[in-house]
Amino acid sequence: MANILITGGAGYIGSHTCIELLEANHKVIVLDNLSNSSEESLRRVQQLTRKTLTFIEGDIRNSDDLNAIFTNHAIDAVIHFAGLKAVGESQKIPLAYFDNNISGSITLVKAMEKAEVFTLVFSSSATVYDEANISPLNEDMPIGIPSNNYGYTKLIVEQMLEKVALADDRWSIALLRYFNPVGAHKSGLIGEDPQGIPNNLMPYITQVAVGMREKLSIFGNDYETVDGTGVRDYIHVVDLASAHLCALNNRLTYKGCRAWNVGTGNGHSVLQVKNTFEEVNGIPVPFEFAPRRSGDVAISYSDNSRAREELGWEAKYGLNDMLADSWNWQKKNPKGYRD
Ligand code: NAD
Ligand code: UFG
């Protein structure tokens, strides 16, 4: 049993990870400024697990908030989710992304160093891979400069953490490169709660299915893929959450900084996702083909053998589960946590 600080723990992936950690009998301390989440998610996490966690409303950019946590709780490790994540928004307000994602991470790492806490799991993204790589993407492939500012912040923080670990061998850092997280907890009590018009495919599909939006626009049907639409590696958020527990266990044993892909290793096209959603849930999803979205690649999916071999992690859920669970959450919470 360890004391784990989870930054951004009230958010989509963080709240699912809180469940995994509480169920593994860890003590959970969440720091979140609620800029893209609600405390209701944490109330439901506690309801589901019948365990309590400590919530601190605060900001990773505020060293006083961080120092107080490290002073008041004997933290063993940090899982760092906090940050902004909307690709389009990052093009309009880059400084907010540099501030939250890069400065925030620097402030966190400085506070950890001061408190002599050297175990960190960082939320990175498959977006750090050079676009010229051919899927399946493995961790030894070259990274590239992402075309959007959000992805750029992930690359910078990854590189910064690598250099920090190189300079001081007390550090033990996991860089988890997520592919496309979707789905929700089986209970339908917690899930993804996007603000405004969703950027990502899955919440857009569920909002069309529930009648909040008229139809799905499929961005591009002329890619060199199975049916012309973009291919991605969708990963159930509960599987993604469990990867954090595996990474944590690994990092509490090994030193240095290492990256792992977290994906299923399977690619699915947008049309396959839409059609399977309709089959699994029996709900039509009206759609139209629209022009390609700028910055999108045709195909991105993982080689996940490093995570399976080194972390002992494996994805338990397939596309049908992801689509059923996404719909279950949306159906039960048409307005997300705002009901
Ligand atoms: P989310 O927005 O649901 O969760 C992020 C949480 O961080 C939110 O609760 C937000 O309120 C909080 N936060 C933001 N800035 C903060 C700050 N300065 N101080 C304290 N709290 C702050 O997003 P998510 O989907 O759960 O993503 C979690 C992490 O995973 C993010 O770092 C994201 O970039 C990364 N990631 C997400 C995806 C994805 O598709 N969801 C893919 C790859 C990587
Ligand atoms: N898509 C549509 N219509 C939509 C939304 C998406 O056709 O309304 C398509 C996209 O063109 C793409 C696929 O669905 O082919 C998936 O798009 P998402 O926006 O859901 O996901 P991305 O692969 O573009 O991006 C995700 C995360 C990023 C992360 C990236 C790589 O949102 O944070 O994966 O890890 F950087």
Coordinates of N, CA, C and O in Angstrom, one line a residue, residues 62-232:
N62 N 0.9 26.0 -8.9 CA 1.0 26.7 -7.7 C 1.9 25.8 -6.7 O 1.5 24.8 -6.2
S63 N 3.2 26.3 -6.5 CA 4.1 25.5 -5.7 C 3.6 25.4 -4.3 O 3.9 24.4 -3.6
D64 N 2.9 26.4 -3.8 CA 2.4 26.3 -2.4 C 1.4 25.2 -2.2 O 1.5 24.4 -1.2
D65 N 0.5 25.0 -3.2 CA -0.4 23.9 -3.2 C 0.3 22.6 -3.1 O 0.0 21.7 -2.3
L66 N 1.4 22.5 -4.0 CA 2.1 21.2 -4.0 C 2.9 21.0 -2.8 O 2.9 19.9 -2.2
N67 N 3.6 22.0 -2.3 CA 4.5 21.8 -1.1 C 3.6 21.4 0.1 O 4.0 20.6 0.9
A68 N 2.4 22.0 0.2 CA 1.5 21.6 1.3 C 1.2 20.2 1.2 O 1.1 19.5 2.2
I69 N 0.9 19.7 0.0 CA 0.5 18.3 -0.1 C 1.7 17.4 0.3 O 1.5 16.4 1.1
F70 N 2.9 17.7 -0.2 CA 4.0 16.8 0.1 C 4.4 16.9 1.6 O 4.9 15.9 2.2
T71 N 4.1 18.1 2.2 CA 4.3 18.2 3.6 C 3.3 17.4 4.5 O 3.7 16.7 5.5
N72 N 2.1 17.5 4.0 CA 1.0 16.9 4.9 C 0.7 15.4 4.6 O 0.0 14.8 5.4
H73 N 1.2 14.9 3.5 CA 0.9 13.5 3.2 C 2.3 12.9 2.8 O 3.0 13.5 2.1
A74 N 2.5 11.7 3.3 CA 3.8 11.0 3.0 C 3.7 10.4 1.6 O 3.5 9.2 1.4
I75 N 3.8 11.2 0.5 CA 3.5 10.7 -0.8 C 4.7 9.8 -1.3 O 5.9 10.1 -1.1
D76 N 4.3 8.6 -1.9 CA 5.3 7.7 -2.4 C 5.5 7.9 -3.9 O 6.6 7.6 -4.4
A77 N 4.5 8.3 -4.6 CA 4.6 8.4 -6.0 C 3.5 9.3 -6.6 O 2.5 9.5 -5.9
V78 N 3.7 9.8 -7.8 CA 2.8 10.7 -8.4 C 2.3 10.2 -9.7 O 3.2 9.7 -10.5
I79 N 1.0 10.2 -10.0 CA 0.5 10.0 -11.4 C 0.0 11.3 -11.9 O -0.9 11.9 -11.3
H80 N 0.6 11.8 -13.0 CA 0.4 13.2 -13.4 C -0.5 13.2 -14.7 O 0.0 13.1 -15.8
F81 N -1.8 13.5 -14.4 CA -2.7 13.6 -15.5 C -3.0 15.1 -15.8 O -3.5 15.4 -16.9
A82 N -2.8 16.0 -14.9 CA -3.4 17.3 -15.0 C -2.8 18.0 -16.2 O -1.6 18.0 -16.5
G83 N -3.7 18.7 -17.0 CA -3.2 19.5 -18.1 C -4.4 19.7 -19.0 O -5.5 19.2 -18.8
L84 N -4.2 20.5 -20.1 CA -5.2 20.8 -21.1 C -5.0 19.9 -22.2 O -3.8 19.5 -22.6
K85 N -6.1 19.5 -22.9 CA -5.9 18.4 -23.9 C -6.6 18.6 -25.3 O -6.7 17.7 -26.1
A86 N -7.2 19.8 -25.5 CA -7.9 20.0 -26.8 C -7.0 20.5 -27.9 O -6.5 21.6 -27.8
V87 N -6.9 19.7 -28.9 CA -5.9 20.0 -29.9 C -6.2 21.3 -30.6 O -5.4 22.2 -30.8
G88 N -7.5 21.5 -31.0 CA -7.9 22.7 -31.7 C -7.7 24.0 -30.9 O -7.1 25.0 -31.3
E89 N -8.1 23.9 -29.6 CA -7.9 25.0 -28.7 C -6.4 25.3 -28.5 O -6.1 26.5 -28.4
S90 N -5.6 24.3 -28.5 CA -4.1 24.6 -28.3 C -3.5 25.4 -29.4 O -2.5 26.0 -29.3
Q91 N -4.2 25.4 -30.6 CA -3.7 26.2 -31.7 C -4.1 27.7 -31.5 O -3.5 28.6 -32.0
K92 N -5.2 27.9 -30.8 CA -5.7 29.3 -30.6 C -5.1 29.9 -29.4 O -4.9 31.1 -29.4
I93 N -4.9 29.1 -28.3 CA -4.3 29.7 -27.1 C -3.1 28.9 -26.6 O -3.1 28.3 -25.6
P94 N -2.0 29.0 -27.4 CA -0.8 28.1 -27.1 C -0.2 28.4 -25.8 O 0.2 27.5 -25.1
L95 N -0.3 29.7 -25.3 CA 0.4 30.0 -24.0 C -0.3 29.3 -22.9 O 0.4 28.8 -21.9
A96 N -1.6 29.1 -23.0 CA -2.3 28.4 -21.9 C -1.9 27.0 -21.8 O -1.8 26.4 -20.8
Y97 N -1.6 26.4 -23.0 CA -1.1 25.0 -23.1 C 0.3 24.9 -22.5 O 0.6 24.0 -21.8
F98 N 1.2 25.9 -22.9 CA 2.5 25.8 -22.4 C 2.6 26.0 -20.9 O 3.3 25.4 -20.2
D99 N 1.7 26.9 -20.4 CA 1.6 27.2 -19.0 C 1.1 26.0 -18.2 O 1.8 25.5 -17.3
N100 N 0.0 25.5 -18.6 CA -0.6 24.4 -17.8 C 0.2 23.1 -18.0 O 0.5 22.4 -17.0
N101 N 0.6 22.8 -19.2 CA 1.2 21.5 -19.4 C 2.7 21.4 -19.2 O 3.2 20.5 -18.7
I102 N 3.4 22.5 -19.6 CA 4.8 22.5 -19.5 C 5.2 23.1 -18.1 O 5.9 22.5 -17.3
S103 N 4.8 24.4 -17.9 CA 5.2 25.0 -16.6 C 4.6 24.2 -15.5 O 5.3 24.1 -14.4
G104 N 3.4 23.8 -15.6 CA 2.8 23.0 -14.5 C 3.6 21.7 -14.2 O 3.8 21.4 -13.1
S105 N 4.1 21.1 -15.3 CA 4.9 19.9 -15.0 C 6.2 20.2 -14.4 O 6.7 19.5 -13.5
I106 N 6.8 21.3 -14.8 CA 8.1 21.7 -14.2 C 7.8 22.0 -12.7 O 8.6 21.6 -11.8
T107 N 6.8 22.8 -12.4 CA 6.5 23.1 -11.0 C 6.3 21.8 -10.1 O 6.8 21.7 -9.0
L108 N 5.6 20.9 -10.7 CA 5.3 19.6 -10.0 C 6.6 18.9 -9.8 O 6.9 18.4 -8.7
V109 N 7.5 18.8 -10.8 CA 8.7 18.0 -10.7 C 9.7 18.7 -9.6 O 10.3 18.0 -8.9
K110 N 9.6 20.0 -9.6 CA 10.5 20.7 -8.6 C 10.0 20.4 -7.2 O 10.8 20.2 -6.3
A111 N 8.7 20.4 -7.1 CA 8.1 20.1 -5.7 C 8.4 18.7 -5.3 O 8.7 18.4 -4.2
M112 N 8.4 17.8 -6.3 CA 8.7 16.4 -6.0 C 10.1 16.3 -5.5 O 10.4 15.6 -4.6
E113 N 11.0 16.9 -6.3 CA 12.4 16.9 -5.9 C 12.7 17.4 -4.5 O 13.4 16.8 -3.7
K114 N 12.0 18.5 -4.2 CA 12.1 19.1 -2.9 C 11.7 18.2 -1.8 O 12.3 18.1 -0.8
A115 N 10.6 17.5 -2.1 CA 10.1 16.5 -1.1 C 10.7 15.1 -1.2 O 10.3 14.2 -0.4
E116 N 11.7 15.0 -2.1 CA 12.4 13.7 -2.3 C 11.4 12.6 -2.7 O 11.5 11.5 -2.1
V117 N 10.5 12.9 -3.5 CA 9.6 11.9 -4.1 C 10.0 11.8 -5.6 O 9.9 12.7 -6.3
F118 N 10.5 10.6 -6.0 CA 11.1 10.5 -7.3 C 10.4 9.5 -8.2 O 11.0 9.1 -9.2
T119 N 9.2 9.1 -7.9 CA 8.5 8.1 -8.7 C 7.3 8.8 -9.4 O 6.4 9.4 -8.7
L120 N 7.3 8.8 -10.7 CA 6.3 9.5 -11.5 C 5.8 8.8 -12.7 O 6.6 8.2 -13.4
V121 N 4.5 8.8 -12.9 CA 3.9 8.2 -14.1 C 3.3 9.4 -14.8 O 2.4 10.1 -14.3
F122 N 3.7 9.6 -16.1 CA 3.2 10.8 -16.8 C 2.3 10.3 -18.0 O 2.7 9.4 -18.8
S123 N 1.2 11.1 -18.2 CA 0.3 10.9 -19.3 C 0.8 11.5 -20.6 O 0.7 12.7 -20.8
S124 N 1.4 10.6 -21.4 CA 1.9 11.1 -22.7 C 0.9 10.6 -23.8 O -0.2 10.2 -23.4
S125 N 1.3 10.7 -25.0 CA 0.4 10.5 -26.1 C 1.1 9.9 -27.3 O 2.3 10.2 -27.5
A126 N 0.4 9.1 -28.1 CA 0.9 8.6 -29.3 C 1.3 9.7 -30.3 O 2.0 9.4 -31.3
T127 N 0.8 10.9 -30.0 CA 1.1 12.0 -30.9 C 2.5 12.4 -31.0 O 3.0 13.1 -31.9
V128 N 3.3 11.9 -30.0 CA 4.8 12.2 -30.0 C 5.5 11.5 -31.1 O 6.7 11.8 -31.5
Y129 N 5.0 10.4 -31.7 CA 5.7 9.7 -32.8 C 5.7 10.5 -34.0 O 4.7 11.2 -34.4
D130 N 6.8 10.4 -34.7 CA 7.0 11.1 -36.0 C 5.9 10.5 -37.0 O 5.7 9.3 -37.0
E131 N 5.2 11.4 -37.7 CA 4.1 11.0 -38.5 C 4.5 10.1 -39.7 O 3.7 9.4 -40.3
A132 N 5.8 10.1 -40.0 CA 6.3 9.3 -41.1 C 6.4 7.8 -40.7 O 6.5 6.9 -41.5
N133 N 6.4 7.5 -39.4 CA 6.4 6.1 -38.9 C 5.2 5.3 -39.4 O 4.1 5.9 -39.5
I134 N 5.4 4.1 -39.8 CA 4.3 3.2 -40.2 C 3.8 2.4 -39.1 O 4.6 1.7 -38.4
S135 N 2.5 2.4 -38.8 CA 2.0 1.6 -37.7 C 2.1 0.1 -38.0 O 2.1 -0.3 -39.2
P136 N 2.3 -0.8 -37.0 CA 2.2 -0.5 -35.6 C 3.4 0.3 -35.1 O 4.5 -0.1 -35.4
L137 N 3.1 1.2 -34.2 CA 4.2 2.1 -33.7 C 4.8 1.5 -32.5 O 4.1 1.0 -31.6
N138 N 6.1 1.4 -32.5 CA 6.7 0.9 -31.2 C 7.6 2.0 -30.6 O 8.0 3.0 -31.3
E139 N 8.0 1.8 -29.4 CA 8.7 2.8 -28.6 C 10.1 3.1 -29.1 O 10.6 4.2 -28.7
D140 N 10.6 2.3 -29.9 CA 12.0 2.6 -30.5 C 11.9 3.4 -31.7 O 12.9 3.9 -32.3
M141 N 10.7 3.7 -32.2 CA 10.6 4.5 -33.5 C 10.9 6.0 -33.2 O 10.7 6.4 -32.0
P142 N 11.3 6.7 -34.2 CA 11.6 8.1 -33.9 C 10.4 8.9 -33.5 O 9.3 8.7 -34.0
I143 N 10.7 9.8 -32.6 CA 9.6 10.8 -32.3 C 9.8 12.0 -33.2 O 10.8 12.2 -33.8
G144 N 8.7 12.8 -33.3 CA 8.8 13.9 -34.2 C 8.2 15.1 -33.6 O 7.6 15.0 -32.5
I145 N 8.3 16.3 -34.2 CA 7.6 17.5 -33.6 C 6.2 17.5 -34.0 O 5.9 17.6 -35.2
P146 N 5.2 17.3 -33.0 CA 3.8 17.2 -33.4 C 3.4 18.5 -34.1 O 3.9 19.6 -33.7
S147 N 2.4 18.4 -35.0 CA 2.0 19.6 -35.7 C 1.1 20.5 -34.9 O 0.9 21.7 -35.3
N148 N 0.6 20.1 -33.7 CA -0.2 21.0 -32.9 C 0.4 21.2 -31.6 O 1.3 20.5 -31.1
N149 N 0.0 22.3 -30.9 CA 0.7 22.8 -29.7 C 0.4 21.9 -28.5 O 1.3 21.7 -27.7
Y150 N -0.7 21.2 -28.5 CA -1.0 20.3 -27.4 C 0.0 19.1 -27.5 O 0.7 18.8 -26.5
G151 N 0.2 18.5 -28.7 CA 1.1 17.4 -28.8 C 2.5 17.9 -28.5 O 3.3 17.1 -27.9
Y152 N 2.8 19.1 -28.9 CA 4.2 19.7 -28.7 C 4.5 19.7 -27.2 O 5.6 19.4 -26.7
T153 N 3.4 20.0 -26.3 CA 3.7 20.1 -24.9 C 4.0 18.7 -24.4 O 4.8 18.5 -23.5
K154 N 3.4 17.6 -24.9 CA 3.6 16.3 -24.5 C 5.1 15.9 -24.8 O 5.8 15.3 -24.0
L155 N 5.5 16.3 -26.0 CA 6.9 16.0 -26.4 C 7.9 16.7 -25.5 O 8.9 16.1 -25.0
I156 N 7.7 17.9 -25.3 CA 8.6 18.7 -24.4 C 8.7 18.1 -23.0 O 9.8 17.9 -22.5
V157 N 7.5 17.8 -22.4 CA 7.5 17.2 -21.1 C 8.2 15.9 -21.1 O 9.0 15.6 -20.2
E158 N 7.9 15.0 -22.1 CA 8.7 13.7 -22.2 C 10.2 14.0 -22.1 O 10.9 13.3 -21.4
Q159 N 10.6 14.9 -23.0 CA 12.1 15.1 -23.1 C 12.7 15.7 -21.9 O 13.8 15.3 -21.4
M160 N 11.9 16.6 -21.3 CA 12.4 17.2 -20.0 C 12.5 16.1 -18.9 O 13.5 16.0 -18.2
L161 N 11.5 15.2 -18.9 CA 11.6 14.1 -17.8 C 12.8 13.2 -18.1 O 13.4 12.7 -17.2
E162 N 13.0 12.9 -19.4 CA 14.2 12.0 -19.7 C 15.5 12.7 -19.2 O 16.3 12.0 -18.6
K163 N 15.6 14.0 -19.4 CA 16.8 14.6 -19.0 C 16.9 14.7 -17.5 O 18.0 14.6 -16.9
V164 N 15.8 14.9 -16.8 CA 15.8 15.0 -15.4 C 16.3 13.6 -14.8 O 17.1 13.6 -13.9
A165 N 15.8 12.6 -15.4 CA 16.2 11.2 -14.9 C 17.6 10.9 -15.2 O 18.3 10.2 -14.4
L166 N 18.1 11.4 -16.4 CA 19.5 11.2 -16.7 C 20.4 11.9 -15.7 O 21.5 11.3 -15.4
A167 N 20.0 13.0 -15.3 CA 20.9 13.8 -14.4 C 20.9 13.3 -13.0 O 21.8 13.7 -12.2
D168 N 19.9 12.6 -12.6 CA 19.8 12.2 -11.2 C 19.2 10.8 -11.1 O 18.0 10.6 -11.4
D169 N 20.0 9.8 -10.8 CA 19.5 8.5 -10.9 C 18.5 8.0 -9.8 O 18.1 6.9 -9.7
R170 N 18.1 9.0 -8.9 CA 17.1 8.6 -8.0 C 15.7 8.6 -8.6 O 14.7 8.0 -8.1
W171 N 15.6 9.2 -9.8 CA 14.3 9.3 -10.5 C 13.9 8.0 -11.1 O 14.7 7.2 -11.6
S172 N 12.5 7.7 -11.1 CA 12.0 6.6 -11.7 C 10.7 7.0 -12.4 O 9.7 7.4 -11.7
I173 N 10.7 7.2 -13.7 CA 9.6 7.8 -14.4 C 9.1 6.9 -15.6 O 9.8 6.4 -16.3
A174 N 7.8 6.8 -15.6 CA 7.1 6.1 -16.7 C 6.4 7.1 -17.6 O 5.7 8.0 -17.1
L175 N 6.7 7.0 -18.9 CA 6.0 7.8 -19.9 C 5.0 6.9 -20.5 O 5.4 6.0 -21.2
L176 N 3.7 7.1 -20.3 CA 2.7 6.2 -20.9 C 2.1 7.0 -22.1 O 1.6 8.0 -22.0
R177 N 2.4 6.3 -23.3 CA 1.9 6.9 -24.5 C 0.5 6.3 -24.9 O 0.4 5.2 -25.4
Y178 N -0.5 7.1 -24.5 CA -1.9 6.6 -24.8 C -2.2 6.7 -26.2 O -1.9 7.7 -26.9
F179 N -3.0 5.7 -26.7 CA -3.5 5.8 -28.0 C -4.9 6.5 -27.9 O -5.0 7.6 -27.4
N180 N -6.0 5.9 -28.2 CA -7.3 6.6 -28.2 C -8.2 6.1 -27.1 O -8.9 5.1 -27.3
P181 N -8.2 6.7 -25.9 CA -9.0 6.3 -24.8 C -10.5 6.5 -25.0 O -10.9 7.6 -25.4
V182 N -11.3 5.4 -24.9 CA -12.8 5.5 -25.0 C -13.4 4.6 -23.9 O -12.7 4.0 -23.2
G183 N -14.7 4.6 -23.9 CA -15.4 3.7 -23.0 C -15.6 4.4 -21.6 O -15.3 5.6 -21.4
A184 N -16.1 3.6 -20.7 CA -16.4 4.1 -19.4 C -16.5 3.0 -18.4 O -16.6 1.8 -18.8
H185 N -16.5 3.3 -17.1 CA -16.7 2.2 -16.1 C -18.0 1.5 -16.3 O -19.0 2.1 -16.7
K186 N -18.0 0.2 -16.1 CA -19.1 -0.7 -16.4 C -20.4 -0.2 -15.7 O -21.5 -0.4 -16.2
S187 N -20.3 0.4 -14.6 CA -21.4 0.9 -13.8 C -22.2 2.0 -14.5 O -23.3 2.3 -14.3
G188 N -21.5 2.7 -15.5 CA -22.1 3.9 -16.1 C -22.1 5.1 -15.2 O -22.8 6.1 -15.5
L189 N -21.4 5.0 -14.0 CA -21.5 6.1 -13.1 C -20.4 7.2 -13.4 O -20.5 8.3 -13.0
I190 N -19.2 6.7 -13.9 CA -18.2 7.7 -14.3 C -17.9 7.5 -15.8 O -18.0 6.3 -16.3
G191 N -17.5 8.5 -16.5 CA -17.2 8.5 -17.9 C -16.6 9.8 -18.4 O -16.3 10.7 -17.6
E192 N -16.6 9.9 -19.7 CA -16.0 11.2 -20.3 C -17.1 12.2 -20.3 O -18.2 11.9 -20.8
D193 N -16.7 13.4 -19.9 CA -17.7 14.5 -19.8 C -17.2 15.8 -20.5 O -16.9 16.7 -19.9
P194 N -17.2 15.7 -21.9 CA -16.6 16.8 -22.6 C -17.4 18.1 -22.4 O -18.7 18.0 -22.4
Q195 N -16.8 19.2 -22.4 CA -17.5 20.5 -22.3 C -17.7 21.0 -23.7 O -16.8 21.0 -24.5
G196 N -18.9 21.4 -24.1 CA -19.1 22.0 -25.4 C -19.1 20.9 -26.5 O -19.4 19.7 -26.2
I197 N -18.8 21.3 -27.7 CA -18.9 20.4 -28.8 C -17.6 19.4 -28.8 O -16.5 19.9 -28.7
P198 N -17.9 18.1 -28.7 CA -16.7 17.2 -28.6 C -15.8 17.3 -29.8 O -16.2 17.4 -30.9
N199 N -14.5 17.2 -29.5 CA -13.5 17.1 -30.6 C -13.3 15.7 -31.0 O -12.9 15.4 -32.2
N200 N -13.5 14.8 -30.1 CA -13.1 13.4 -30.3 C -14.3 12.6 -30.8 O -15.4 12.9 -30.6
L201 N -13.9 11.5 -31.5 CA -14.9 10.7 -32.2 C -16.0 10.1 -31.3 O -17.2 10.2 -31.5
M202 N -15.5 9.4 -30.2 CA -16.5 8.7 -29.4 C -17.5 9.5 -28.7 O -18.7 9.2 -28.8
P203 N -17.2 10.6 -28.0 CA -18.2 11.4 -27.4 C -19.1 12.0 -28.5 O -20.3 12.2 -28.2
Y204 N -18.6 12.3 -29.7 CA -19.5 12.8 -30.7 C -20.5 11.8 -31.1 O -21.7 12.1 -31.2
I205 N -20.0 10.5 -31.3 CA -21.0 9.5 -31.7 C -22.1 9.3 -30.6 O -23.3 9.3 -30.9
T206 N -21.7 9.3 -29.3 CA -22.7 9.1 -28.3 C -23.6 10.2 -28.2 O -24.8 10.1 -27.9
Q207 N -23.1 11.5 -28.5 CA -24.0 12.6 -28.4 C -25.0 12.6 -29.6 O -26.1 13.1 -29.5
V208 N -24.6 12.1 -30.7 CA -25.5 12.0 -31.9 C -26.6 10.9 -31.5 O -27.8 11.1 -31.7
A209 N -26.1 9.8 -31.0 CA -27.0 8.7 -30.6 C -28.0 9.1 -29.6 O -29.2 8.7 -29.7
V210 N -27.7 10.0 -28.7 CA -28.6 10.4 -27.6 C -29.5 11.6 -28.1 O -30.4 12.0 -27.4
G211 N -29.2 12.1 -29.3 CA -30.1 13.1 -29.9 C -29.6 14.5 -29.6 O -30.3 15.5 -30.0
M212 N -28.4 14.7 -29.0 CA -27.9 16.0 -28.7 C -27.4 16.7 -30.0 O -27.3 17.9 -30.1
R213 N -26.9 15.9 -30.9 CA -26.3 16.4 -32.2 C -27.0 15.7 -33.3 O -27.4 14.5 -33.2
E214 N -27.1 16.4 -34.5 CA -27.9 15.9 -35.6 C -27.2 14.7 -36.2 O -27.8 13.6 -36.5
K215 N -25.9 14.9 -36.6 CA -25.2 13.8 -37.3 C -23.7 13.9 -37.1 O -23.2 15.0 -36.8
L216 N -23.1 12.8 -37.3 CA -21.6 12.7 -37.2 C -21.0 13.1 -38.5 O -21.5 12.7 -39.6
S217 N -20.0 14.0 -38.5 CA -19.2 14.3 -39.7 C -18.0 13.4 -39.7 O -17.2 13.4 -38.7
I218 N -17.9 12.6 -40.7 CA -16.7 11.7 -40.8 C -15.6 12.4 -41.6 O -15.9 12.8 -42.8
F219 N -14.5 12.7 -40.9 CA -13.5 13.6 -41.6 C -12.6 12.8 -42.5 O -11.6 12.3 -42.1
G220 N -13.0 12.8 -43.8 CA -12.2 12.1 -44.8 C -12.6 10.7 -45.1 O -12.8 9.9 -44.2
N221 N -12.9 10.4 -46.4 CA -13.2 9.0 -46.8 C -12.3 8.6 -48.0 O -12.7 7.7 -48.7
D222 N -11.2 9.3 -48.1 CA -10.3 9.0 -49.2 C -8.9 8.7 -48.7 O -7.9 8.9 -49.4
Y223 N -8.8 8.2 -47.4 CA -7.5 7.8 -46.9 C -7.2 6.4 -47.5 O -8.1 5.6 -47.9
E224 N -5.9 6.0 -47.5 CA -5.6 4.7 -48.0 C -5.7 3.7 -46.8 O -4.8 3.3 -46.1
T225 N -7.0 3.4 -46.5 CA -7.3 2.5 -45.4 C -8.4 1.5 -45.9 O -8.8 1.6 -47.0
V226 N -8.8 0.7 -45.0 CA -9.7 -0.4 -45.4 C -11.0 0.1 -46.1 O -11.5 -0.5 -47.0
D227 N -11.5 1.3 -45.6 CA -12.7 1.8 -46.2 C -12.6 3.3 -46.5 O -13.6 4.0 -46.7
G228 N -11.4 3.9 -46.5 CA -11.1 5.3 -46.8 C -11.2 6.2 -45.6 O -10.8 7.4 -45.7
T229 N -11.7 5.7 -44.4 CA -11.7 6.5 -43.2 C -10.5 6.2 -42.3 O -9.9 5.2 -42.4
G230 N -10.3 7.2 -41.4 CA -9.1 7.1 -40.6 C -9.1 6.0 -39.6 O -10.1 5.6 -39.1
V231 N -7.9 5.4 -39.4 CA -7.8 4.2 -38.5 C -7.0 4.6 -37.2 O -6.0 5.2 -37.2
R232 N -7.6 4.2 -36.0 CA -7.0 4.5 -34.7 C -7.1 3.2 -33.9 O -7.9 2.3 -34.1

